Each structure stands twice: as C-alpha cells, then as structure tokens.
C-alpha cells in the first residue's frame, strides 16, 4: 500500500520549494507515495500564489483554505483547525512542512499533536535574531520535526548545537537551486538595470529608513531600478517622492522575476530566498539587514549585508567586486528533491528498487 504524504504550503516561496518535490514525485516516486497538497492561503490572491502554480505547471492543490489577512495568532489558529479537520478525514503517514512562515508553524504543531511524522524542509536555517517571526517559527518547527532536511553544512551544525539527534539530520542541499533549473536553464547576459524587493517591516514600515534608501539611490543612480513591490510596501511608497529611475511595478510571476534576477546588474533585497537565488545565479546582492539566515551567501557567495541604507551605493559596488570570486555552496544542485524522497523512503522503511 502506498504511503500517504501531505505537503503543506502557504506562501509563494513555499510553492517554489515544493515544485521540485512534486515533479520528482510524479516522475519517480508515484508508485511508492500518494501526495496531497494543502495550500493554506497565507498568500491568497492569484498574483500571490496562483500564478506560481502556473509557472511550474503544477496541478492546483487538493485543499485550499484561504485564511487571508487575519492577524498572526488568528491566522495560525485557523490553519491549525482546518488542517486538523482535513487530516482526520485522511490521516497522512507523514507531513512535509516547508521553510519558516506561519503556515509552516501551524502545520508542524497540528501534525505533532496528531502524532503524524514531520519532515521539515530547510531545517537548521538560523539568523539568531529572535525578534524575527521567521526565526521563532524555525526554532519551534525544528524542535517538533522527526526528519530534519537541511540545506547547508551550517544548518546541520546549528541543529547539532540545538541538541538534535544526529540520525534525524539529513544534509540534502538547497531545494531553491533545483527550482531554478525549471525556470532558468540558460545563462543570461547582464543588462544595465538593478532589481529591488523589500517587504520586512523594519525596512518598509520605517519611513525614515525607506526614504533614506530611496534618497541615496536617487543621488547616485547609474542604472534604472525595477522595484516589484509587495502590497504593503506600495502603501508606504506613496508617501515618498521617487526618483525617475526607480520603476515601481506589481509583483512578478516567478519565471519573470528569475529572468530579471539573472540579467540585472545587481539586486537589493531583504528576502532570505533572494539571497540564495542571487548566489546561485551569481548576481551581486545587497541585503538590507544586519544578519542572514544564509551565511554561505555572505561567506563565499554574492551577498553583502547592509544596515545603513544611506550607504547603498557603496554596498552595491562591494557586492559587484565580491561576485567575481563567488562560488556555489555544496549540494545546491538539481538533485535535492531526489535526496529528499530517498531520505523519506528510508525513514518510512520503504525499499527502493534501482
């Protein structure tokens, strides 16, 4: 009898990360596992999630909850109630939870309470900044998970230092690297424009920081900057006079964004995922944060951390020079999903036939 696997997503980055898993399952593991996809609707409108399913030619989820824009506690609680009801009807043998968003936390708690085995994709990732909601989620989810699917050597060490059983830690690599193979198979020539994405409250809700960044860019702007803005960011930008070189746009489809990221001269961001994508694509990256949950992108990738937005132009120049020596971290390749399904098979005592 096939083992029943639940995969839970909630946001656009989640969908990107599960796409390789679903494709690998269809191609190689469909005789072993049945898979049901639960999308919580944390990102609920079409531009925030539906287009991403289309980008990867994925079938629509079997379950969509649409928790929408509830406050954090209500959102997590609503997801838990809906997941519990769904799991009671067809109890999965294992739940795969992804990343560090509220949906991940809700799914991990629900699965743990119901005695369902949990595999955490991106286990061990840490910024060591407990003021970040994502960091709070990561720590709790890892503490509840049975299979810890880690993307980097640093993440593995973090889990060991947390006291996790070594046998539960599986070093599989970064699933985002595999996802990029689906949408960016060809190397692109660099073009004279920058790309910018911002969504974290300390950048976009702090009017002083946001205006300082925009002013610094306006004073020394050499290239136009495309700025696909998060909905909350758009509201705050309306209060600031933008230089003519900054082009504010609606969020892009994933394939469109990755194409732009592979062609641009640099990217400015506060996103964890874009830090890794920039390193994979060897795009100079400035991250407007004091820390990174992906230290490999800083240590030998393309990434430069920046706290003072007024120094953005200097930081971009530094990132451009750094990128000339950047390398890909180990196991950031196109076989991450294969390693993940193999590890799950071993855990569930399934014999794989070559």
mmCIF file of C-alpha atoms in Angstrom:
data_model
loop_
_atom_site.group_PDB
_atom_site.id
_atom_site.type_symbol
_atom_site.label_atom_id
_atom_site.label_comp_id
_atom_site.label_asym_id
_atom_site.label_seq_id
_atom_site.Cartn_x
_atom_site.Cartn_y
_atom_site.Cartn_z
ATOM 1 C CA UNK A 1 0.000 0.000 0.000
ATOM 2 C CA UNK A 2 1.240 3.473 -0.849
ATOM 3 C CA UNK A 3 2.265 5.800 1.963
ATOM 4 C CA UNK A 4 0.195 8.976 2.105
ATOM 5 C CA UNK A 5 2.240 12.172 2.187
ATOM 6 C CA UNK A 6 0.815 15.619 2.981
ATOM 7 C CA UNK A 7 2.748 18.623 1.680
ATOM 8 C CA UNK A 8 1.780 21.948 3.211
ATOM 9 C CA UNK A 9 2.430 25.309 1.535
ATOM 10 C CA UNK A 10 1.224 28.754 2.428
ATOM 11 C CA UNK A 11 3.200 31.380 0.529
ATOM 12 C CA UNK A 12 4.853 31.983 -2.832
ATOM 13 C CA UNK A 13 8.320 30.884 -1.608
ATOM 14 C CA UNK A 14 6.758 27.655 -0.318
ATOM 15 C CA UNK A 15 5.316 26.899 -3.751
ATOM 16 C CA UNK A 16 8.707 27.433 -5.395
ATOM 17 C CA UNK A 17 10.315 24.994 -2.960
ATOM 18 C CA UNK A 18 7.722 22.246 -3.271
ATOM 19 C CA UNK A 19 7.644 22.355 -7.087
ATOM 20 C CA UNK A 20 10.755 20.150 -7.485
ATOM 21 C CA UNK A 21 9.358 17.718 -4.897
ATOM 22 C CA UNK A 22 6.078 17.350 -6.769
ATOM 23 C CA UNK A 23 7.772 16.948 -10.146
ATOM 24 C CA UNK A 24 10.196 14.330 -8.793
ATOM 25 C CA UNK A 25 7.303 12.505 -7.165
ATOM 26 C CA UNK A 26 5.407 12.363 -10.463
ATOM 27 C CA UNK A 27 8.457 11.158 -12.378
ATOM 28 C CA UNK A 28 9.985 8.681 -9.924
ATOM 29 C CA UNK A 29 8.015 8.092 -6.714
ATOM 30 C CA UNK A 30 4.327 7.989 -7.619
ATOM 31 C CA UNK A 31 4.271 4.184 -7.252
ATOM 32 C CA UNK A 32 5.503 4.500 -3.664
ATOM 33 C CA UNK A 33 3.769 7.600 -2.298
ATOM 34 C CA UNK A 34 0.426 9.260 -2.782
ATOM 35 C CA UNK A 35 0.705 13.006 -2.291
ATOM 36 C CA UNK A 36 -1.879 15.590 -1.285
ATOM 37 C CA UNK A 37 -1.061 19.275 -1.384
ATOM 38 C CA UNK A 38 -2.555 21.606 1.221
ATOM 39 C CA UNK A 39 -2.279 25.324 0.450
ATOM 40 C CA UNK A 40 -3.279 27.379 3.460
ATOM 41 C CA UNK A 41 -3.875 30.605 1.561
ATOM 42 C CA UNK A 42 -1.487 32.688 3.675
ATOM 43 C CA UNK A 43 -0.791 34.297 0.299
ATOM 44 C CA UNK A 44 -4.282 34.096 -1.102
ATOM 45 C CA UNK A 45 -4.865 36.102 -4.284
ATOM 46 C CA UNK A 46 -3.861 34.847 -7.724
ATOM 47 C CA UNK A 47 -0.808 37.095 -8.126
ATOM 48 C CA UNK A 48 0.465 35.949 -4.738
ATOM 49 C CA UNK A 49 0.073 32.203 -5.254
ATOM 50 C CA UNK A 50 -1.999 31.080 -8.232
ATOM 51 C CA UNK A 51 0.467 32.341 -10.820
ATOM 52 C CA UNK A 52 3.236 30.400 -9.104
ATOM 53 C CA UNK A 53 1.412 27.098 -9.624
ATOM 54 C CA UNK A 54 1.118 28.042 -13.289
ATOM 55 C CA UNK A 55 4.817 28.948 -13.537
ATOM 56 C CA UNK A 56 5.807 25.419 -12.549
ATOM 57 C CA UNK A 57 2.960 23.688 -14.438
ATOM 58 C CA UNK A 58 1.670 22.278 -11.146
ATOM 59 C CA UNK A 59 -1.865 20.988 -10.659
ATOM 60 C CA UNK A 60 -3.992 23.037 -8.260
ATOM 61 C CA UNK A 61 -3.816 21.967 -4.593
ATOM 62 C CA UNK A 62 -6.321 19.387 -3.369
ATOM 63 C CA UNK A 63 -7.038 21.601 -0.363
ATOM 64 C CA UNK A 64 -7.060 25.439 -0.271
ATOM 65 C CA UNK A 65 -8.037 27.159 2.987
ATOM 66 C CA UNK A 66 -7.724 30.898 2.176
ATOM 67 C CA UNK A 67 -7.035 32.176 5.678
ATOM 68 C CA UNK A 68 -6.342 35.582 4.098
ATOM 69 C CA UNK A 69 -5.210 38.587 6.090
ATOM 70 C CA UNK A 70 -6.064 37.527 9.634
ATOM 71 C CA UNK A 71 -3.818 38.709 12.445
ATOM 72 C CA UNK A 72 -0.954 36.343 13.226
ATOM 73 C CA UNK A 73 -2.471 34.357 16.102
ATOM 74 C CA UNK A 74 -5.850 34.058 14.380
ATOM 75 C CA UNK A 75 -4.149 33.026 11.146
ATOM 76 C CA UNK A 76 -2.108 30.280 12.812
ATOM 77 C CA UNK A 77 -5.109 29.084 14.809
ATOM 78 C CA UNK A 78 -7.385 28.988 11.769
ATOM 79 C CA UNK A 79 -4.849 26.987 9.765
ATOM 80 C CA UNK A 80 -4.472 24.501 12.642
ATOM 81 C CA UNK A 81 -8.235 23.950 12.897
ATOM 82 C CA UNK A 82 -8.662 23.479 9.141
ATOM 83 C CA UNK A 83 -5.645 21.184 8.840
ATOM 84 C CA UNK A 84 -6.788 19.054 11.759
ATOM 85 C CA UNK A 85 -10.193 18.545 10.149
ATOM 86 C CA UNK A 86 -8.569 17.632 6.829
ATOM 87 C CA UNK A 87 -6.040 15.274 8.428
ATOM 88 C CA UNK A 88 -8.789 13.496 10.382
ATOM 89 C CA UNK A 89 -10.522 12.528 7.114
ATOM 90 C CA UNK A 90 -7.410 11.049 5.516
ATOM 91 C CA UNK A 91 -4.644 10.737 8.041
ATOM 92 C CA UNK A 92 -1.260 11.158 6.327
ATOM 93 C CA UNK A 93 1.693 8.948 7.194
ATOM 94 C CA UNK A 94 3.997 11.954 7.000
ATOM 95 C CA UNK A 95 3.690 15.716 6.617
ATOM 96 C CA UNK A 96 6.304 17.789 4.794
ATOM 97 C CA UNK A 97 6.443 21.360 6.091
ATOM 98 C CA UNK A 98 8.483 23.977 4.276
ATOM 99 C CA UNK A 99 10.545 26.952 5.352
ATOM 100 C CA UNK A 100 9.627 29.305 8.188
ATOM 101 C CA UNK A 101 6.272 31.002 7.588
ATOM 102 C CA UNK A 102 3.201 30.930 9.837
ATOM 103 C CA UNK A 103 1.712 28.101 7.781
ATOM 104 C CA UNK A 104 4.824 26.029 8.491
ATOM 105 C CA UNK A 105 4.457 26.553 12.220
ATOM 106 C CA UNK A 106 0.729 25.783 12.197
ATOM 107 C CA UNK A 107 1.231 22.605 10.162
ATOM 108 C CA UNK A 108 4.052 21.386 12.404
ATOM 109 C CA UNK A 109 2.071 21.931 15.613
ATOM 110 C CA UNK A 110 -1.039 20.261 14.173
ATOM 111 C CA UNK A 111 0.927 17.264 12.882
ATOM 112 C CA UNK A 112 2.758 16.881 16.176
ATOM 113 C CA UNK A 113 -0.470 16.975 18.198
ATOM 114 C CA UNK A 114 -1.947 14.305 15.923
ATOM 115 C CA UNK A 115 1.111 12.048 16.086
ATOM 116 C CA UNK A 116 1.954 12.488 12.389
ATOM 117 C CA UNK A 117 5.609 12.226 11.378
ATOM 118 C CA UNK A 118 7.035 15.620 10.357
ATOM 119 C CA UNK A 119 9.751 16.310 7.787
ATOM 120 C CA UNK A 120 10.997 19.901 7.818
ATOM 121 C CA UNK A 121 12.448 21.170 4.562
ATOM 122 C CA UNK A 122 15.092 23.860 5.299
ATOM 123 C CA UNK A 123 15.737 22.629 8.825
ATOM 124 C CA UNK A 124 18.508 24.266 10.808
ATOM 125 C CA UNK A 125 18.453 27.601 8.997
ATOM 126 C CA UNK A 126 19.109 30.349 11.557
ATOM 127 C CA UNK A 127 19.565 34.111 11.703
ATOM 128 C CA UNK A 128 19.916 34.026 15.531
ATOM 129 C CA UNK A 129 17.626 37.044 15.691
ATOM 130 C CA UNK A 130 14.630 36.020 17.779
ATOM 131 C CA UNK A 131 12.860 39.303 17.019
ATOM 132 C CA UNK A 132 12.181 37.894 13.540
ATOM 133 C CA UNK A 133 8.931 35.899 13.341
ATOM 134 C CA UNK A 134 10.630 33.540 10.894
ATOM 135 C CA UNK A 135 13.334 32.701 13.405
ATOM 136 C CA UNK A 136 10.757 31.964 16.093
ATOM 137 C CA UNK A 137 8.993 29.635 13.660
ATOM 138 C CA UNK A 138 12.201 27.863 12.624
ATOM 139 C CA UNK A 139 13.211 27.029 16.183
ATOM 140 C CA UNK A 140 9.795 25.650 17.131
ATOM 141 C CA UNK A 141 9.322 23.669 13.911
ATOM 142 C CA UNK A 142 12.756 22.056 14.182
ATOM 143 C CA UNK A 143 12.044 21.074 17.783
ATOM 144 C CA UNK A 144 8.894 19.222 16.650
ATOM 145 C CA UNK A 145 10.229 17.601 13.477
ATOM 146 C CA UNK A 146 11.309 13.977 13.044
ATOM 147 C CA UNK A 147 13.248 14.369 9.788
ATOM 148 C CA UNK A 148 15.402 17.472 9.515
ATOM 149 C CA UNK A 149 16.125 18.165 5.833
ATOM 150 C CA UNK A 150 18.998 20.645 5.943
ATOM 151 C CA UNK A 151 20.188 22.829 3.051
ATOM 152 C CA UNK A 152 23.729 23.671 4.234
ATOM 153 C CA UNK A 153 26.572 22.475 6.432
ATOM 154 C CA UNK A 154 25.949 25.463 8.692
ATOM 155 C CA UNK A 155 22.328 24.399 9.151
ATOM 156 C CA UNK A 156 23.487 20.900 10.098
ATOM 157 C CA UNK A 157 25.810 22.339 12.746
ATOM 158 C CA UNK A 158 23.035 24.558 14.093
ATOM 159 C CA UNK A 159 20.848 21.500 14.647
ATOM 160 C CA UNK A 160 23.641 19.601 16.353
ATOM 161 C CA UNK A 161 24.225 22.575 18.648
ATOM 162 C CA UNK A 162 20.492 22.602 19.405
ATOM 163 C CA UNK A 163 20.898 19.027 20.672
ATOM 164 C CA UNK A 164 19.003 17.281 17.879
ATOM 165 C CA UNK A 165 19.648 13.582 17.334
ATOM 166 C CA UNK A 166 22.275 13.300 14.599
ATOM 167 C CA UNK A 167 20.375 10.430 12.980
ATOM 168 C CA UNK A 168 17.420 12.782 12.333
ATOM 169 C CA UNK A 169 19.546 15.361 10.475
ATOM 170 C CA UNK A 170 19.748 14.842 6.716
ATOM 171 C CA UNK A 171 22.000 17.079 4.646
ATOM 172 C CA UNK A 172 20.140 17.267 1.321
ATOM 173 C CA UNK A 173 21.061 20.686 -0.113
ATOM 174 C CA UNK A 174 19.102 23.777 -1.112
ATOM 175 C CA UNK A 175 15.844 22.999 -2.945
ATOM 176 C CA UNK A 176 15.809 26.515 -4.452
ATOM 177 C CA UNK A 177 18.814 25.595 -6.572
ATOM 178 C CA UNK A 178 16.822 22.786 -8.165
ATOM 179 C CA UNK A 179 13.783 25.018 -8.632
ATOM 180 C CA UNK A 180 15.855 27.437 -10.686
ATOM 181 C CA UNK A 181 16.646 24.716 -13.214
ATOM 182 C CA UNK A 182 12.960 24.668 -14.193
ATOM 183 C CA UNK A 183 12.739 28.365 -14.971
ATOM 184 C CA UNK A 184 16.284 29.461 -15.829
ATOM 185 C CA UNK A 185 18.055 26.799 -17.825
ATOM 186 C CA UNK A 186 20.128 29.196 -19.946
ATOM 187 C CA UNK A 187 22.807 31.642 -18.851
ATOM 188 C CA UNK A 188 21.720 35.252 -19.442
ATOM 189 C CA UNK A 189 23.811 38.253 -20.406
ATOM 190 C CA UNK A 190 23.920 41.072 -17.858
ATOM 191 C CA UNK A 191 21.972 44.228 -18.608
ATOM 192 C CA UNK A 192 22.227 47.739 -17.183
ATOM 193 C CA UNK A 193 19.442 47.750 -14.640
ATOM 194 C CA UNK A 194 19.030 46.955 -10.961
ATOM 195 C CA UNK A 195 16.317 44.980 -9.208
ATOM 196 C CA UNK A 196 14.887 45.685 -5.751
ATOM 197 C CA UNK A 197 12.478 43.846 -3.434
ATOM 198 C CA UNK A 198 11.628 44.896 0.113
ATOM 199 C CA UNK A 199 8.935 43.625 2.462
ATOM 200 C CA UNK A 200 10.248 43.448 6.027
ATOM 201 C CA UNK A 201 8.666 45.904 8.475
ATOM 202 C CA UNK A 202 11.968 47.400 9.638
ATOM 203 C CA UNK A 203 12.618 48.471 6.036
ATOM 204 C CA UNK A 204 9.230 49.326 4.570
ATOM 205 C CA UNK A 205 7.281 50.382 7.673
ATOM 206 C CA UNK A 206 10.124 52.600 8.887
ATOM 207 C CA UNK A 207 9.570 55.708 6.774
ATOM 208 C CA UNK A 208 12.976 57.148 7.723
ATOM 209 C CA UNK A 209 14.851 54.028 6.536
ATOM 210 C CA UNK A 210 12.804 53.723 3.369
ATOM 211 C CA UNK A 211 13.242 57.393 2.456
ATOM 212 C CA UNK A 212 16.978 57.237 3.236
ATOM 213 C CA UNK A 213 17.363 54.323 0.846
ATOM 214 C CA UNK A 214 15.363 55.974 -1.934
ATOM 215 C CA UNK A 215 17.267 59.250 -1.492
ATOM 216 C CA UNK A 216 20.679 57.545 -1.640
ATOM 217 C CA UNK A 217 19.700 55.666 -4.783
ATOM 218 C CA UNK A 218 18.328 58.826 -6.380
ATOM 219 C CA UNK A 219 21.525 60.784 -5.739
ATOM 220 C CA UNK A 220 23.873 58.243 -7.367
ATOM 221 C CA UNK A 221 21.579 56.282 -9.633
ATOM 222 C CA UNK A 222 23.584 54.976 -12.605
ATOM 223 C CA UNK A 223 21.062 52.403 -13.806
ATOM 224 C CA UNK A 224 17.265 52.266 -13.658
ATOM 225 C CA UNK A 225 15.922 50.065 -10.852
ATOM 226 C CA UNK A 226 12.904 47.817 -11.265
ATOM 227 C CA UNK A 227 11.021 47.584 -7.972
ATOM 228 C CA UNK A 228 8.264 44.901 -7.912
ATOM 229 C CA UNK A 229 6.661 45.987 -4.673
ATOM 230 C CA UNK A 230 4.947 43.917 -2.008
ATOM 231 C CA UNK A 231 1.351 45.180 -1.420
ATOM 232 C CA UNK A 232 2.239 46.611 1.987
ATOM 233 C CA UNK A 233 5.313 48.318 0.535
ATOM 234 C CA UNK A 234 3.212 50.056 -2.116
ATOM 235 C CA UNK A 235 1.203 51.870 0.556
ATOM 236 C CA UNK A 236 4.334 53.290 2.171
ATOM 237 C CA UNK A 237 5.954 54.260 -1.136
ATOM 238 C CA UNK A 238 3.011 56.518 -1.877
ATOM 239 C CA UNK A 239 4.330 58.878 0.834
ATOM 240 C CA UNK A 240 7.785 59.214 -0.785
ATOM 241 C CA UNK A 241 8.842 61.094 -3.913
ATOM 242 C CA UNK A 242 10.558 58.515 -6.113
ATOM 243 C CA UNK A 243 13.464 59.391 -8.416
ATOM 244 C CA UNK A 244 12.569 58.885 -12.094
ATOM 245 C CA UNK A 245 14.986 55.950 -12.324
ATOM 246 C CA UNK A 246 13.043 53.760 -9.856
ATOM 247 C CA UNK A 247 10.253 51.921 -11.631
ATOM 248 C CA UNK A 248 7.654 50.550 -9.189
ATOM 249 C CA UNK A 249 5.746 47.538 -10.506
ATOM 250 C CA UNK A 250 3.314 44.885 -9.320
ATOM 251 C CA UNK A 251 4.760 41.538 -8.101
ATOM 252 C CA UNK A 252 6.160 39.475 -10.965
ATOM 253 C CA UNK A 253 5.476 35.883 -11.887
ATOM 254 C CA UNK A 254 8.310 33.717 -10.601
ATOM 255 C CA UNK A 255 9.745 32.915 -14.043
ATOM 256 C CA UNK A 256 9.660 36.615 -14.939
ATOM 257 C CA UNK A 257 11.381 37.586 -11.689
ATOM 258 C CA UNK A 258 14.109 34.955 -12.023
ATOM 259 C CA UNK A 259 14.731 36.048 -15.594
ATOM 260 C CA UNK A 260 15.184 39.620 -14.345
ATOM 261 C CA UNK A 261 17.406 38.450 -11.475
ATOM 262 C CA UNK A 262 19.649 36.541 -13.892
ATOM 263 C CA UNK A 263 20.001 39.583 -16.190
ATOM 264 C CA UNK A 264 20.235 42.520 -13.775
ATOM 265 C CA UNK A 265 23.488 44.172 -12.710
ATOM 266 C CA UNK A 266 22.608 43.867 -9.011
ATOM 267 C CA UNK A 267 19.716 43.195 -6.650
ATOM 268 C CA UNK A 268 18.750 44.967 -3.413
ATOM 269 C CA UNK A 269 16.578 42.906 -1.082
ATOM 270 C CA UNK A 270 15.676 41.884 2.452
ATOM 271 C CA UNK A 271 14.439 38.432 1.406
ATOM 272 C CA UNK A 272 16.127 35.249 2.560
ATOM 273 C CA UNK A 273 15.208 33.371 -0.600
ATOM 274 C CA UNK A 274 16.526 36.032 -2.966
ATOM 275 C CA UNK A 275 19.880 35.984 -1.152
ATOM 276 C CA UNK A 276 20.265 32.331 -2.135
ATOM 277 C CA UNK A 277 18.862 32.772 -5.650
ATOM 278 C CA UNK A 278 21.322 35.609 -6.285
ATOM 279 C CA UNK A 279 24.225 33.406 -5.192
ATOM 280 C CA UNK A 280 23.037 30.564 -7.433
ATOM 281 C CA UNK A 281 22.724 32.958 -10.399
ATOM 282 C CA UNK A 282 25.896 34.894 -9.439
ATOM 283 C CA UNK A 283 24.042 38.190 -9.245
ATOM 284 C CA UNK A 284 25.575 40.866 -6.952
ATOM 285 C CA UNK A 285 23.254 41.170 -3.955
ATOM 286 C CA UNK A 286 22.892 43.727 -1.161
ATOM 287 C CA UNK A 287 20.706 42.568 1.730
ATOM 288 C CA UNK A 288 19.256 45.363 3.864
ATOM 289 C CA UNK A 289 19.538 43.523 7.162
ATOM 290 C CA UNK A 290 22.004 43.131 9.996
ATOM 291 C CA UNK A 291 22.017 39.337 9.742
ATOM 292 C CA UNK A 292 21.391 36.495 7.339
ATOM 293 C CA UNK A 293 19.948 33.017 7.807
ATOM 294 C CA UNK A 294 22.079 32.028 4.812
ATOM 295 C CA UNK A 295 25.672 32.824 5.926
ATOM 296 C CA UNK A 296 27.103 30.853 2.998
ATOM 297 C CA UNK A 297 25.819 33.542 0.648
ATOM 298 C CA UNK A 298 27.855 36.082 2.604
ATOM 299 C CA UNK A 299 30.949 33.941 3.219
ATOM 300 C CA UNK A 300 31.553 32.777 -0.345
ATOM 301 C CA UNK A 301 28.558 33.899 -2.344
ATOM 302 C CA UNK A 302 27.447 37.200 -3.822
ATOM 303 C CA UNK A 303 25.795 38.692 -0.749
ATOM 304 C CA UNK A 304 26.718 41.853 1.208
ATOM 305 C CA UNK A 305 24.793 42.779 4.384
ATOM 306 C CA UNK A 306 23.940 46.435 4.975
ATOM 307 C CA UNK A 307 22.284 48.118 7.953
ATOM 308 C CA UNK A 308 22.677 51.762 6.919
ATOM 309 C CA UNK A 309 20.576 52.357 3.781
ATOM 310 C CA UNK A 310 22.388 55.637 3.073
ATOM 311 C CA UNK A 311 25.455 53.535 2.108
ATOM 312 C CA UNK A 312 23.569 51.522 -0.506
ATOM 313 C CA UNK A 313 25.649 52.649 -3.497
ATOM 314 C CA UNK A 314 28.935 51.704 -1.819
ATOM 315 C CA UNK A 315 27.452 48.337 -0.835
ATOM 316 C CA UNK A 316 26.393 47.648 -4.434
ATOM 317 C CA UNK A 317 29.933 48.327 -5.647
ATOM 318 C CA UNK A 318 31.271 45.968 -2.979
ATOM 319 C CA UNK A 319 28.842 43.230 -3.995
ATOM 320 C CA UNK A 320 29.834 43.572 -7.653
ATOM 321 C CA UNK A 321 33.500 43.012 -6.763
ATOM 322 C CA UNK A 322 32.682 40.159 -4.394
ATOM 323 C CA UNK A 323 30.660 38.340 -7.034
ATOM 324 C CA UNK A 324 33.746 37.924 -9.228
ATOM 325 C CA UNK A 325 35.005 35.328 -6.704
ATOM 326 C CA UNK A 326 31.662 33.835 -5.642
ATOM 327 C CA UNK A 327 31.084 30.069 -5.657
ATOM 328 C CA UNK A 328 28.081 27.746 -5.249
ATOM 329 C CA UNK A 329 27.685 26.077 -1.854
ATOM 330 C CA UNK A 330 27.894 22.279 -1.795
ATOM 331 C CA UNK A 331 24.748 20.324 -2.814
ATOM 332 C CA UNK A 332 22.997 23.340 -4.290
ATOM 333 C CA UNK A 333 22.169 21.369 -7.426
ATOM 334 C CA UNK A 334 19.323 19.739 -9.400
ATOM 335 C CA UNK A 335 19.090 16.536 -7.343
ATOM 336 C CA UNK A 336 17.933 17.923 -3.990
ATOM 337 C CA UNK A 337 14.398 16.541 -4.347
ATOM 338 C CA UNK A 338 15.791 13.088 -5.155
ATOM 339 C CA UNK A 339 17.769 13.083 -1.915
ATOM 340 C CA UNK A 340 14.695 14.259 -0.001
ATOM 341 C CA UNK A 341 12.415 11.491 -1.312
ATOM 342 C CA UNK A 342 15.142 8.929 -0.699
ATOM 343 C CA UNK A 343 15.521 10.066 2.921
ATOM 344 C CA UNK A 344 11.756 9.905 3.457
ATOM 345 C CA UNK A 345 11.695 6.415 1.932
ATOM 346 C CA UNK A 346 14.407 5.231 4.300
ATOM 347 C CA UNK A 347 12.621 6.734 7.308
ATOM 348 C CA UNK A 348 9.372 5.001 6.365
ATOM 349 C CA UNK A 349 11.206 1.692 5.759
ATOM 350 C CA UNK A 350 10.442 1.581 2.071
ATOM 351 C CA UNK A 351 12.807 -0.486 -0.088
ATOM 352 C CA UNK A 352 13.737 1.363 -3.268
ATOM 353 C CA UNK A 353 14.432 -0.737 -6.350
ATOM 354 C CA UNK A 354 17.050 0.652 -8.752
#
